[in-house]
Amino acid sequence: MEPYSCDTFVALPPATVDNRIIFGKNSDRLCDEVQEVVYFPAAVHDNLGKQLKCTYIEIDQVPETYAVILSRPAWLWGAEMGANEHGVCIGNEAVWGREEVCDKEALLGMDLVRLGLERADTAEKALNVIVDLLEKYGQGGNCAEGSTEFSYHNSFLIADRNEAWILETAGKYWAAEKVQEGVRNISNQLSITTKIDREHLDLKNYAKQKGWWDGKKEFDFAATYSYLDTAKMLTLSSRYCEGYKLLSKHKGNITFETMMEILQDKPSGINMEGEFLTTASMVSILPQDSSLPCIHFFTGTPDPARSVFKPFIFVPNISQLLDTSSPTFELEDPVKKKSHFKVRPDRRHPLYQKHQRAFEVIDNDKEKAKTMLDNMRKLEKGLFTEMESIIQNKHIDVDKVVNLFSQCAKDEIRIYESYINS
């Protein structure tokens, strides 16, 4: 199942520089799927009798939801990755194991990512939200648009300013590991072994009933619920192993730029190419000093080595992210039991269209390709310097930050247009 993987990373002090937690994720999806970057403001929900429509099912709404920024496949309700106004970040991965994947439509793992972000102001509270919803509604349904059947269970990396949690699931059963220092990553395999800080009440009992665990030897979640030899987990050439090596290589000196370089790495397979490719990427800076802002970077386009990481900071009255929002279609029902479309609609947002067109134009012109990438890196470097200045000086120009991400997307589009029209 490795081709269907994503990769999510977290680095905590003392592995990082300047007492920051750094979160990063590559979202690897079908190569023709568009991922949009969208913002939803905080909201109060007075009519709690009205159900919330997720991708496939309706669930109970809560009185209040937090502001979130999400990177998500444009056809669904949830998200592959994102952050909220309280500095909580979540990314999810596809995982498979001994517990059969259910075809029944329920909550997608991507729905659970968004719900955790909307409903929790700490990483552990987000974990609580996800496992409670998992118990109540279950997980399941097609994770691809159209006729392609693509279903899986999920693992999650959840981080905030103080700590991170790994949450891995098998149907309704789950185990969680708390991470307070160093580095940790997840990929397409169960990775929690004997360090289990929280678990489903029936996790071990169920494993005994299925004959997966004899109840005598030390309980190892990954070994019990998957077919993996956990002794070999960090010696194989899997993406999980390669990701851990890249994190470990930079331990003690990890910055947000280091995390971006890891996400851009092609030899390891972290930056994926082919039928499944890295369709979008995210990196977040989570300072442990709560007086400093969290900064979240998103690409909104495929291949982080050929994209611009654009910053976003939560402030009041954020302008809508029009250049990274995909079009909507009248025929669509938010609760998608079946697609209304005979042909998949064109979901490309303005930034995606220009990015795609520019690389088509320069594809066979090495000189133009180099100058365009140089201009993209120059734009990006200026943004990085600006974001560092905000953190170092503890000062935000709110009037400018309201439009920060939107303006960056426009500046990126202008670079592409200059090559499309040349």
Short mmCIF file of C-alpha atoms in Angstrom, two decimals:
data_model
loop_
_atom_site.label_atom_id
_atom_site.label_comp_id
_atom_site.label_asym_id
_atom_site.label_seq_id
_atom_site.Cartn_x
_atom_site.Cartn_y
_atom_site.Cartn_z
CA MET A 1 0.00 0.00 0.00
CA GLU A 2 3.05 2.29 0.10
CA PRO A 3 2.14 4.22 -3.10
CA TYR A 4 -0.90 5.63 -1.31
CA SER A 5 1.04 7.16 1.53
CA CYS A 6 1.50 10.68 2.78
CA ASP A 7 4.14 11.80 5.26
CA THR A 8 3.67 13.94 8.36
CA PHE A 9 6.48 15.18 10.61
CA VAL A 10 6.96 17.00 13.87
CA ALA A 11 10.11 18.29 15.54
CA LEU A 12 10.15 19.58 19.11
CA PRO A 13 12.88 21.14 21.27
CA PRO A 14 15.72 20.29 21.71
CA ALA A 15 15.65 19.04 18.09
CA THR A 16 14.64 22.49 16.83
CA VAL A 17 16.07 26.00 16.88
CA ASP A 18 14.66 28.88 18.98
CA ASN A 19 12.34 26.81 21.19
CA ARG A 20 9.80 26.13 18.46
CA ILE A 21 7.73 23.14 17.45
CA ILE A 22 7.85 22.59 13.68
CA PHE A 23 5.08 20.64 11.93
CA GLY A 24 5.16 19.51 8.29
CA LYS A 25 3.13 17.38 5.92
CA ASN A 26 3.10 16.28 2.29
CA SER A 27 -0.30 15.23 1.01
CA ASP A 28 0.14 12.49 -1.60
CA ARG A 29 -3.01 11.92 -3.62
CA LEU A 30 -4.10 10.90 -7.12
CA CYS A 31 -2.12 13.00 -9.60
CA ASP A 32 -5.17 14.68 -11.19
CA GLU A 33 -6.82 15.68 -7.90
CA VAL A 34 -6.84 19.39 -7.06
CA GLN A 35 -6.16 20.52 -3.51
CA GLU A 36 -7.43 23.91 -2.36
CA VAL A 37 -6.41 26.10 0.58
CA VAL A 38 -9.48 27.54 2.32
CA TYR A 39 -10.22 29.55 5.47
CA PHE A 40 -13.28 29.25 7.69
CA PRO A 41 -13.83 31.82 10.48
CA ALA A 42 -14.85 30.96 14.02
CA ALA A 43 -18.59 30.55 14.40
CA VAL A 44 -21.34 30.20 17.01
CA HIS A 45 -24.04 27.64 16.17
CA ASP A 46 -27.33 28.49 17.88
CA ASN A 47 -29.49 25.90 16.11
CA LEU A 48 -27.98 22.71 17.50
CA GLY A 49 -30.93 20.72 16.19
CA LYS A 50 -29.55 21.21 12.70
CA GLN A 51 -27.12 18.49 11.68
CA LEU A 52 -23.64 19.20 10.30
CA LYS A 53 -23.09 17.82 6.79
CA CYS A 54 -19.67 16.20 6.41
CA THR A 55 -18.49 14.43 3.24
CA TYR A 56 -20.90 11.48 3.41
CA ILE A 57 -22.89 11.63 6.64
CA GLU A 58 -24.51 14.16 8.97
CA ILE A 59 -23.41 14.47 12.60
CA ASP A 60 -24.34 16.55 15.64
CA GLN A 61 -23.08 20.13 15.59
CA VAL A 62 -21.38 21.79 18.58
CA PRO A 63 -22.17 25.25 20.03
CA GLU A 64 -18.91 26.86 18.88
CA THR A 65 -16.24 26.16 16.24
CA TYR A 66 -12.78 27.73 15.93
CA ALA A 67 -11.27 29.48 12.91
CA VAL A 68 -9.37 27.07 10.66
CA ILE A 69 -7.21 27.09 7.55
CA LEU A 70 -7.35 23.85 5.59
CA SER A 71 -5.60 22.20 2.67
CA ARG A 72 -8.10 19.75 1.23
CA PRO A 73 -9.07 17.80 -1.89
CA ALA A 74 -11.56 20.18 -3.46
CA TRP A 75 -14.41 17.65 -3.75
CA LEU A 76 -14.85 16.86 -0.06
CA TRP A 77 -15.79 18.50 3.25
CA GLY A 78 -12.81 17.56 5.41
CA ALA A 79 -9.09 18.22 5.00
CA GLU A 80 -5.77 16.45 4.52
CA MET A 81 -4.07 18.92 6.84
CA GLY A 82 -4.62 22.24 8.50
CA ALA A 83 -4.38 24.46 11.57
CA ASN A 84 -6.66 26.41 13.85
CA GLU A 85 -6.51 29.79 15.59
CA HIS A 86 -5.15 28.17 18.78
CA GLY A 87 -2.06 26.74 17.12
CA VAL A 88 -3.32 23.17 16.75
CA CYS A 89 -2.13 21.39 13.58
CA ILE A 90 -3.30 18.01 12.27
CA GLY A 91 -2.30 15.80 9.35
CA ASN A 92 -3.55 12.29 8.57
CA GLU A 93 -2.25 9.21 6.79
CA ALA A 94 -3.78 6.16 5.17
CA VAL A 95 -3.04 2.94 7.07
CA TRP A 96 -4.04 -0.68 6.58
CA GLY A 97 -3.74 -3.70 8.84
CA ARG A 98 -5.48 -6.83 10.09
CA GLU A 99 -8.77 -5.06 10.82
CA GLU A 100 -10.80 -5.00 7.62
CA VAL A 101 -11.57 -1.63 6.03
CA CYS A 102 -15.33 -1.05 6.02
CA ASP A 103 -17.05 0.01 2.78
CA LYS A 104 -19.90 1.67 4.67
CA GLU A 105 -19.95 5.46 4.34
CA ALA A 106 -19.11 7.12 7.64
CA LEU A 107 -16.63 9.85 8.58
CA LEU A 108 -13.53 10.04 6.43
CA GLY A 109 -10.21 10.47 8.20
CA MET A 110 -10.09 13.84 6.45
CA ASP A 111 -13.44 14.80 8.04
CA LEU A 112 -11.93 13.92 11.42
CA VAL A 113 -8.96 16.23 10.72
CA ARG A 114 -11.28 19.19 10.17
CA LEU A 115 -13.54 18.30 13.10
CA GLY A 116 -10.55 18.04 15.44
CA LEU A 117 -9.34 21.47 14.34
CA GLU A 118 -12.75 23.13 14.56
CA ARG A 119 -13.54 21.75 18.01
CA ALA A 120 -10.31 21.68 20.05
CA ASP A 121 -7.88 24.30 21.37
CA THR A 122 -5.11 21.83 22.31
CA ALA A 123 -3.60 18.77 20.68
CA GLU A 124 -4.90 16.38 23.34
CA LYS A 125 -8.40 17.83 23.15
CA ALA A 126 -8.29 17.31 19.37
CA LEU A 127 -7.36 13.68 20.01
CA ASN A 128 -10.40 13.42 22.33
CA VAL A 129 -12.67 14.89 19.67
CA ILE A 130 -11.44 12.45 17.03
CA VAL A 131 -11.69 9.28 19.13
CA ASP A 132 -15.13 10.25 20.46
CA LEU A 133 -16.42 10.81 16.92
CA LEU A 134 -14.74 7.60 15.76
CA GLU A 135 -16.59 5.68 18.48
CA LYS A 136 -19.92 7.33 17.72
CA TYR A 137 -19.94 7.43 13.90
CA GLY A 138 -17.10 5.17 12.70
CA GLN A 139 -14.74 5.76 9.77
CA GLY A 140 -15.29 4.68 6.19
CA GLY A 141 -16.22 5.60 2.65
CA ASN A 142 -14.45 6.17 -0.64
CA CYS A 143 -11.54 8.59 -0.24
CA ALA A 144 -11.35 9.38 -3.97
CA GLU A 145 -13.75 11.24 -6.22
CA GLY A 146 -15.54 9.31 -8.94
CA SER A 147 -15.33 5.62 -9.76
CA THR A 148 -11.90 4.93 -8.23
CA GLU A 149 -12.32 2.90 -5.03
CA PHE A 150 -9.85 4.03 -2.40
CA SER A 151 -10.61 3.33 1.27
CA TYR A 152 -8.43 3.07 4.35
CA HIS A 153 -8.11 3.51 8.09
CA ASN A 154 -6.24 6.52 9.42
CA SER A 155 -3.38 7.68 11.56
CA PHE A 156 -3.01 11.26 12.73
CA LEU A 157 -0.21 13.54 13.90
CA ILE A 158 -1.64 16.27 16.12
CA ALA A 159 0.56 19.09 17.43
CA ASP A 160 0.25 22.33 19.37
CA ARG A 161 2.70 24.77 20.99
CA ASN A 162 3.58 22.35 23.80
CA GLU A 163 3.42 18.75 22.59
CA ALA A 164 2.35 16.35 19.88
CA TRP A 165 0.23 13.21 19.80
CA ILE A 166 0.33 10.28 17.40
CA LEU A 167 -3.10 8.67 17.03
CA GLU A 168 -3.37 5.44 15.03
CA THR A 169 -6.58 3.58 14.29
CA ALA A 170 -7.88 0.21 13.16
CA GLY A 171 -11.61 0.54 12.60
CA LYS A 172 -12.96 1.92 15.88
CA TYR A 173 -9.92 0.74 17.86
CA TRP A 174 -7.03 3.11 18.51
CA ALA A 175 -3.79 3.78 20.34
CA ALA A 176 -2.12 7.12 21.06
CA GLU A 177 1.44 8.12 21.88
CA LYS A 178 2.43 11.44 23.47
CA VAL A 179 5.51 13.18 22.06
CA GLN A 180 7.11 15.93 24.18
CA GLU A 181 10.59 16.25 22.69
CA GLY A 182 12.75 15.22 19.75
CA VAL A 183 11.38 14.13 16.37
CA ARG A 184 8.54 11.90 15.22
CA ASN A 185 6.95 11.08 11.89
CA ILE A 186 4.13 8.96 10.52
CA SER A 187 3.63 7.46 7.08
CA ASN A 188 1.47 4.68 5.69
CA GLN A 189 2.10 2.15 8.44
CA LEU A 190 1.15 1.74 12.07
CA SER A 191 4.13 2.98 14.07
CA ILE A 192 3.06 2.93 17.73
CA THR A 193 4.69 -0.09 19.36
CA THR A 194 4.85 -0.55 23.16
CA LYS A 195 4.80 3.13 24.22
CA ILE A 196 1.04 3.61 24.44
CA ASP A 197 -0.11 6.59 26.50
CA ARG A 198 -3.82 6.26 25.77
CA GLU A 199 -5.90 3.56 24.11
CA HIS A 200 -9.37 2.31 23.29
CA LEU A 201 -10.80 0.54 26.35
CA ASP A 202 -11.25 -2.70 24.43
CA LEU A 203 -8.04 -2.52 22.35
CA LYS A 204 -6.25 -5.45 23.96
CA ASN A 205 -9.36 -7.53 24.60
CA TYR A 206 -10.36 -7.35 20.95
CA ALA A 207 -6.85 -8.38 19.87
CA LYS A 208 -7.04 -11.42 22.18
CA GLN A 209 -10.46 -12.39 20.81
CA LYS A 210 -9.12 -12.22 17.25
CA GLY A 211 -6.09 -14.34 18.16
CA TRP A 212 -3.65 -11.55 17.33
CA TRP A 213 -2.21 -11.32 20.87
CA ASP A 214 -1.79 -14.05 23.46
CA GLY A 215 -2.26 -11.73 26.44
CA LYS A 216 1.13 -12.73 27.87
CA LYS A 217 3.89 -11.01 25.95
CA GLU A 218 4.25 -7.22 26.06
CA PHE A 219 1.52 -5.60 23.96
CA ASP A 220 2.87 -4.02 20.76
CA PHE A 221 0.15 -2.14 18.89
CA ALA A 222 1.80 -2.07 15.44
CA ALA A 223 2.87 -5.72 15.64
CA THR A 224 -0.60 -6.79 16.82
CA TYR A 225 -2.85 -4.79 14.51
CA SER A 226 -0.70 -4.88 11.37
CA TYR A 227 1.46 -7.47 9.64
CA LEU A 228 4.59 -5.45 10.32
CA ASP A 229 7.72 -6.76 11.98
CA THR A 230 8.31 -3.75 14.22
CA ALA A 231 11.91 -4.79 14.88
CA LYS A 232 12.64 -3.92 11.24
CA MET A 233 10.57 -0.74 11.17
CA LEU A 234 13.55 1.64 11.18
CA THR A 235 15.88 -0.51 9.08
CA LEU A 236 13.74 -0.93 5.97
CA SER A 237 13.79 1.48 3.02
CA SER A 238 10.18 2.54 3.63
CA ARG A 239 9.04 6.15 3.47
CA TYR A 240 8.52 6.02 7.23
CA CYS A 241 12.14 4.98 7.67
CA GLU A 242 13.47 7.52 5.15
CA GLY A 243 11.49 10.32 6.79
CA TYR A 244 12.85 9.44 10.21
CA LYS A 245 16.40 9.44 8.84
CA LEU A 246 15.94 12.92 7.34
CA LEU A 247 14.57 14.28 10.62
CA SER A 248 17.33 12.63 12.65
CA LYS A 249 20.03 13.97 10.31
CA HIS A 250 19.08 17.55 11.23
CA LYS A 251 18.21 16.94 14.89
CA GLY A 252 19.23 19.93 17.00
CA ASN A 253 19.14 22.35 14.07
CA ILE A 254 15.64 21.93 12.61
CA THR A 255 13.96 25.10 11.39
CA PHE A 256 10.85 25.59 9.26
CA GLU A 257 13.13 25.82 6.22
CA THR A 258 14.70 22.45 7.15
CA MET A 259 11.20 20.95 7.25
CA MET A 260 10.45 22.36 3.81
CA GLU A 261 13.67 20.82 2.46
CA ILE A 262 12.59 17.43 3.85
CA LEU A 263 9.20 17.76 2.15
CA GLN A 264 10.97 18.64 -1.12
CA ASP A 265 13.26 15.59 -0.99
CA LYS A 266 12.77 13.34 -4.02
CA PRO A 267 15.44 10.58 -3.52
CA SER A 268 13.70 9.47 -0.28
CA GLY A 269 10.31 9.35 -1.98
CA ILE A 270 8.94 11.93 0.49
CA ASN A 271 8.28 14.27 -2.45
CA MET A 272 6.32 11.80 -4.51
CA GLU A 273 5.99 11.56 -8.30
CA GLY A 274 3.83 9.40 -10.56
CA GLU A 275 0.21 8.25 -10.46
CA PHE A 276 0.18 9.32 -6.81
CA LEU A 277 2.10 12.53 -6.22
CA THR A 278 2.58 15.23 -3.63
CA THR A 279 -0.42 17.41 -4.47
CA ALA A 280 0.04 19.93 -1.64
CA SER A 281 2.33 20.66 1.31
CA MET A 282 2.17 22.42 4.68
CA VAL A 283 4.73 23.59 7.25
CA SER A 284 3.91 25.32 10.56
CA ILE A 285 5.97 27.21 13.12
CA LEU A 286 4.52 26.80 16.62
CA PRO A 287 6.53 28.91 19.10
CA GLN A 288 6.31 27.65 22.67
CA ASP A 289 6.17 31.29 23.79
CA SER A 290 2.43 32.00 23.59
CA SER A 291 3.06 35.73 23.03
CA LEU A 292 4.43 34.88 19.57
CA PRO A 293 2.19 34.10 16.60
CA CYS A 294 2.01 30.68 14.97
CA ILE A 295 2.80 30.85 11.25
CA HIS A 296 1.45 28.32 8.76
CA PHE A 297 2.80 27.88 5.22
CA PHE A 298 0.81 26.20 2.43
CA THR A 299 1.61 25.53 -1.23
CA GLY A 300 -1.85 24.76 -2.69
CA THR A 301 -0.07 23.29 -5.74
CA PRO A 302 1.68 19.99 -6.56
CA ASP A 303 5.37 19.27 -5.92
CA PRO A 304 6.83 21.40 -3.10
CA ALA A 305 10.12 21.64 -5.03
CA ARG A 306 8.22 23.54 -7.74
CA SER A 307 5.83 25.49 -5.51
CA VAL A 308 5.93 28.51 -3.21
CA PHE A 309 5.31 28.08 0.53
CA LYS A 310 2.97 30.97 1.34
CA PRO A 311 2.47 32.14 4.95
CA PHE A 312 -0.79 32.52 6.86
CA ILE A 313 -1.29 34.02 10.34
CA PHE A 314 -4.60 34.01 12.20
CA VAL A 315 -5.89 37.55 12.84
CA PRO A 316 -9.46 38.91 12.88
CA ASN A 317 -11.24 39.59 9.57
CA ILE A 318 -9.07 37.44 7.30
CA SER A 319 -9.87 38.07 3.64
CA GLN A 320 -11.20 35.09 1.71
CA LEU A 321 -8.56 33.06 -0.12
CA LEU A 322 -10.09 33.37 -3.57
CA ASP A 323 -7.03 32.37 -5.63
CA THR A 324 -6.72 29.01 -3.86
CA SER A 325 -10.46 28.25 -3.59
CA SER A 326 -11.89 25.85 -6.16
CA PRO A 327 -15.16 26.50 -7.98
CA THR A 328 -18.35 24.95 -6.61
CA PHE A 329 -21.03 23.30 -8.72
CA GLU A 330 -24.80 23.55 -8.40
CA LEU A 331 -25.36 19.83 -8.87
CA GLU A 332 -23.29 18.95 -5.84
CA ASP A 333 -24.84 17.65 -2.66
CA PRO A 334 -22.54 18.15 0.36
CA VAL A 335 -23.62 14.68 1.55
CA LYS A 336 -22.30 12.80 -1.46
CA LYS A 337 -23.85 9.35 -1.51
CA LYS A 338 -23.20 9.20 -5.24
CA SER A 339 -21.62 11.61 -7.67
CA HIS A 340 -24.08 13.60 -9.80
CA PHE A 341 -21.41 14.05 -12.45
CA LYS A 342 -20.87 11.75 -15.43
CA VAL A 343 -17.57 13.56 -16.06
CA ARG A 344 -15.44 14.80 -13.18
CA PRO A 345 -15.76 18.62 -13.00
CA ASP A 346 -12.79 20.94 -13.42
CA ARG A 347 -11.91 21.90 -9.84
CA ARG A 348 -8.72 23.83 -10.59
CA HIS A 349 -8.50 27.09 -8.66
CA PRO A 350 -6.78 30.17 -10.19
CA LEU A 351 -3.36 29.49 -8.60
CA TYR A 352 -3.43 25.83 -9.65
CA GLN A 353 -4.35 26.76 -13.23
CA LYS A 354 -1.51 29.28 -13.57
CA HIS A 355 1.01 26.96 -11.89
CA GLN A 356 0.07 24.11 -14.23
CA ARG A 357 0.11 26.27 -17.35
CA ALA A 358 3.46 27.92 -16.54
CA PHE A 359 5.23 24.61 -16.08
CA GLU A 360 3.73 23.33 -19.34
CA VAL A 361 5.16 26.38 -21.13
CA ILE A 362 8.67 26.09 -19.68
CA ASP A 363 8.80 22.28 -19.62
CA ASN A 364 11.25 22.01 -22.52
CA ASP A 365 13.16 25.23 -21.88
CA LYS A 366 15.77 24.69 -19.18
CA GLU A 367 16.83 28.33 -19.09
CA LYS A 368 13.28 29.62 -18.62
CA ALA A 369 12.62 26.90 -16.04
CA LYS A 370 15.64 27.97 -14.03
CA THR A 371 14.79 31.68 -14.10
CA MET A 372 11.17 31.03 -13.13
CA LEU A 373 12.19 28.81 -10.23
CA ASP A 374 14.77 31.42 -9.18
CA ASN A 375 12.02 34.06 -9.12
CA MET A 376 9.78 31.74 -7.09
CA ARG A 377 12.57 31.12 -4.56
CA LYS A 378 13.29 34.85 -4.37
CA LEU A 379 9.63 35.55 -3.54
CA GLU A 380 9.66 32.76 -0.99
CA LYS A 381 12.92 33.91 0.63
CA GLY A 382 11.54 37.40 1.08
CA LEU A 383 8.48 35.94 2.79
CA PHE A 384 10.64 33.82 5.10
CA THR A 385 12.66 36.89 6.13
CA GLU A 386 9.45 38.82 6.76
CA MET A 387 7.99 36.02 8.91
CA GLU A 388 11.19 35.72 10.96
CA SER A 389 11.06 39.46 11.55
CA ILE A 390 7.49 39.17 12.87
CA ILE A 391 8.54 36.50 15.36
CA GLN A 392 11.79 38.18 16.41
CA ASN A 393 10.19 41.62 16.85
CA LYS A 394 6.95 40.30 18.34
CA HIS A 395 5.04 42.69 16.13
CA ILE A 396 2.25 42.02 13.63
CA ASP A 397 0.92 44.60 11.20
CA VAL A 398 -2.66 43.31 11.36
CA ASP A 399 -3.83 45.35 8.37
CA LYS A 400 -1.17 43.67 6.22
CA VAL A 401 -1.54 40.17 7.68
CA VAL A 402 -5.29 40.12 6.91
CA ASN A 403 -4.35 39.83 3.24
CA LEU A 404 -0.98 38.09 3.69
CA PHE A 405 -1.74 34.71 2.13
CA SER A 406 -3.97 36.18 -0.58
CA GLN A 407 -1.32 38.71 -1.59
CA CYS A 408 1.37 36.01 -1.71
CA ALA A 409 -0.82 33.91 -4.02
CA LYS A 410 -1.31 36.92 -6.31
CA ASP A 411 2.45 37.57 -6.39
CA GLU A 412 3.06 33.93 -7.26
CA ILE A 413 0.45 34.05 -10.03
CA ARG A 414 2.16 37.14 -11.49
CA ILE A 415 5.41 35.17 -11.80
CA TYR A 416 3.61 32.40 -13.70
CA GLU A 417 1.78 34.85 -15.96
CA SER A 418 5.02 36.51 -17.02
CA TYR A 419 6.22 33.16 -18.43
CA ILE A 420 2.84 32.10 -19.85
CA ASN A 421 2.66 35.32 -21.84
CA SER A 422 6.33 35.53 -22.85
#
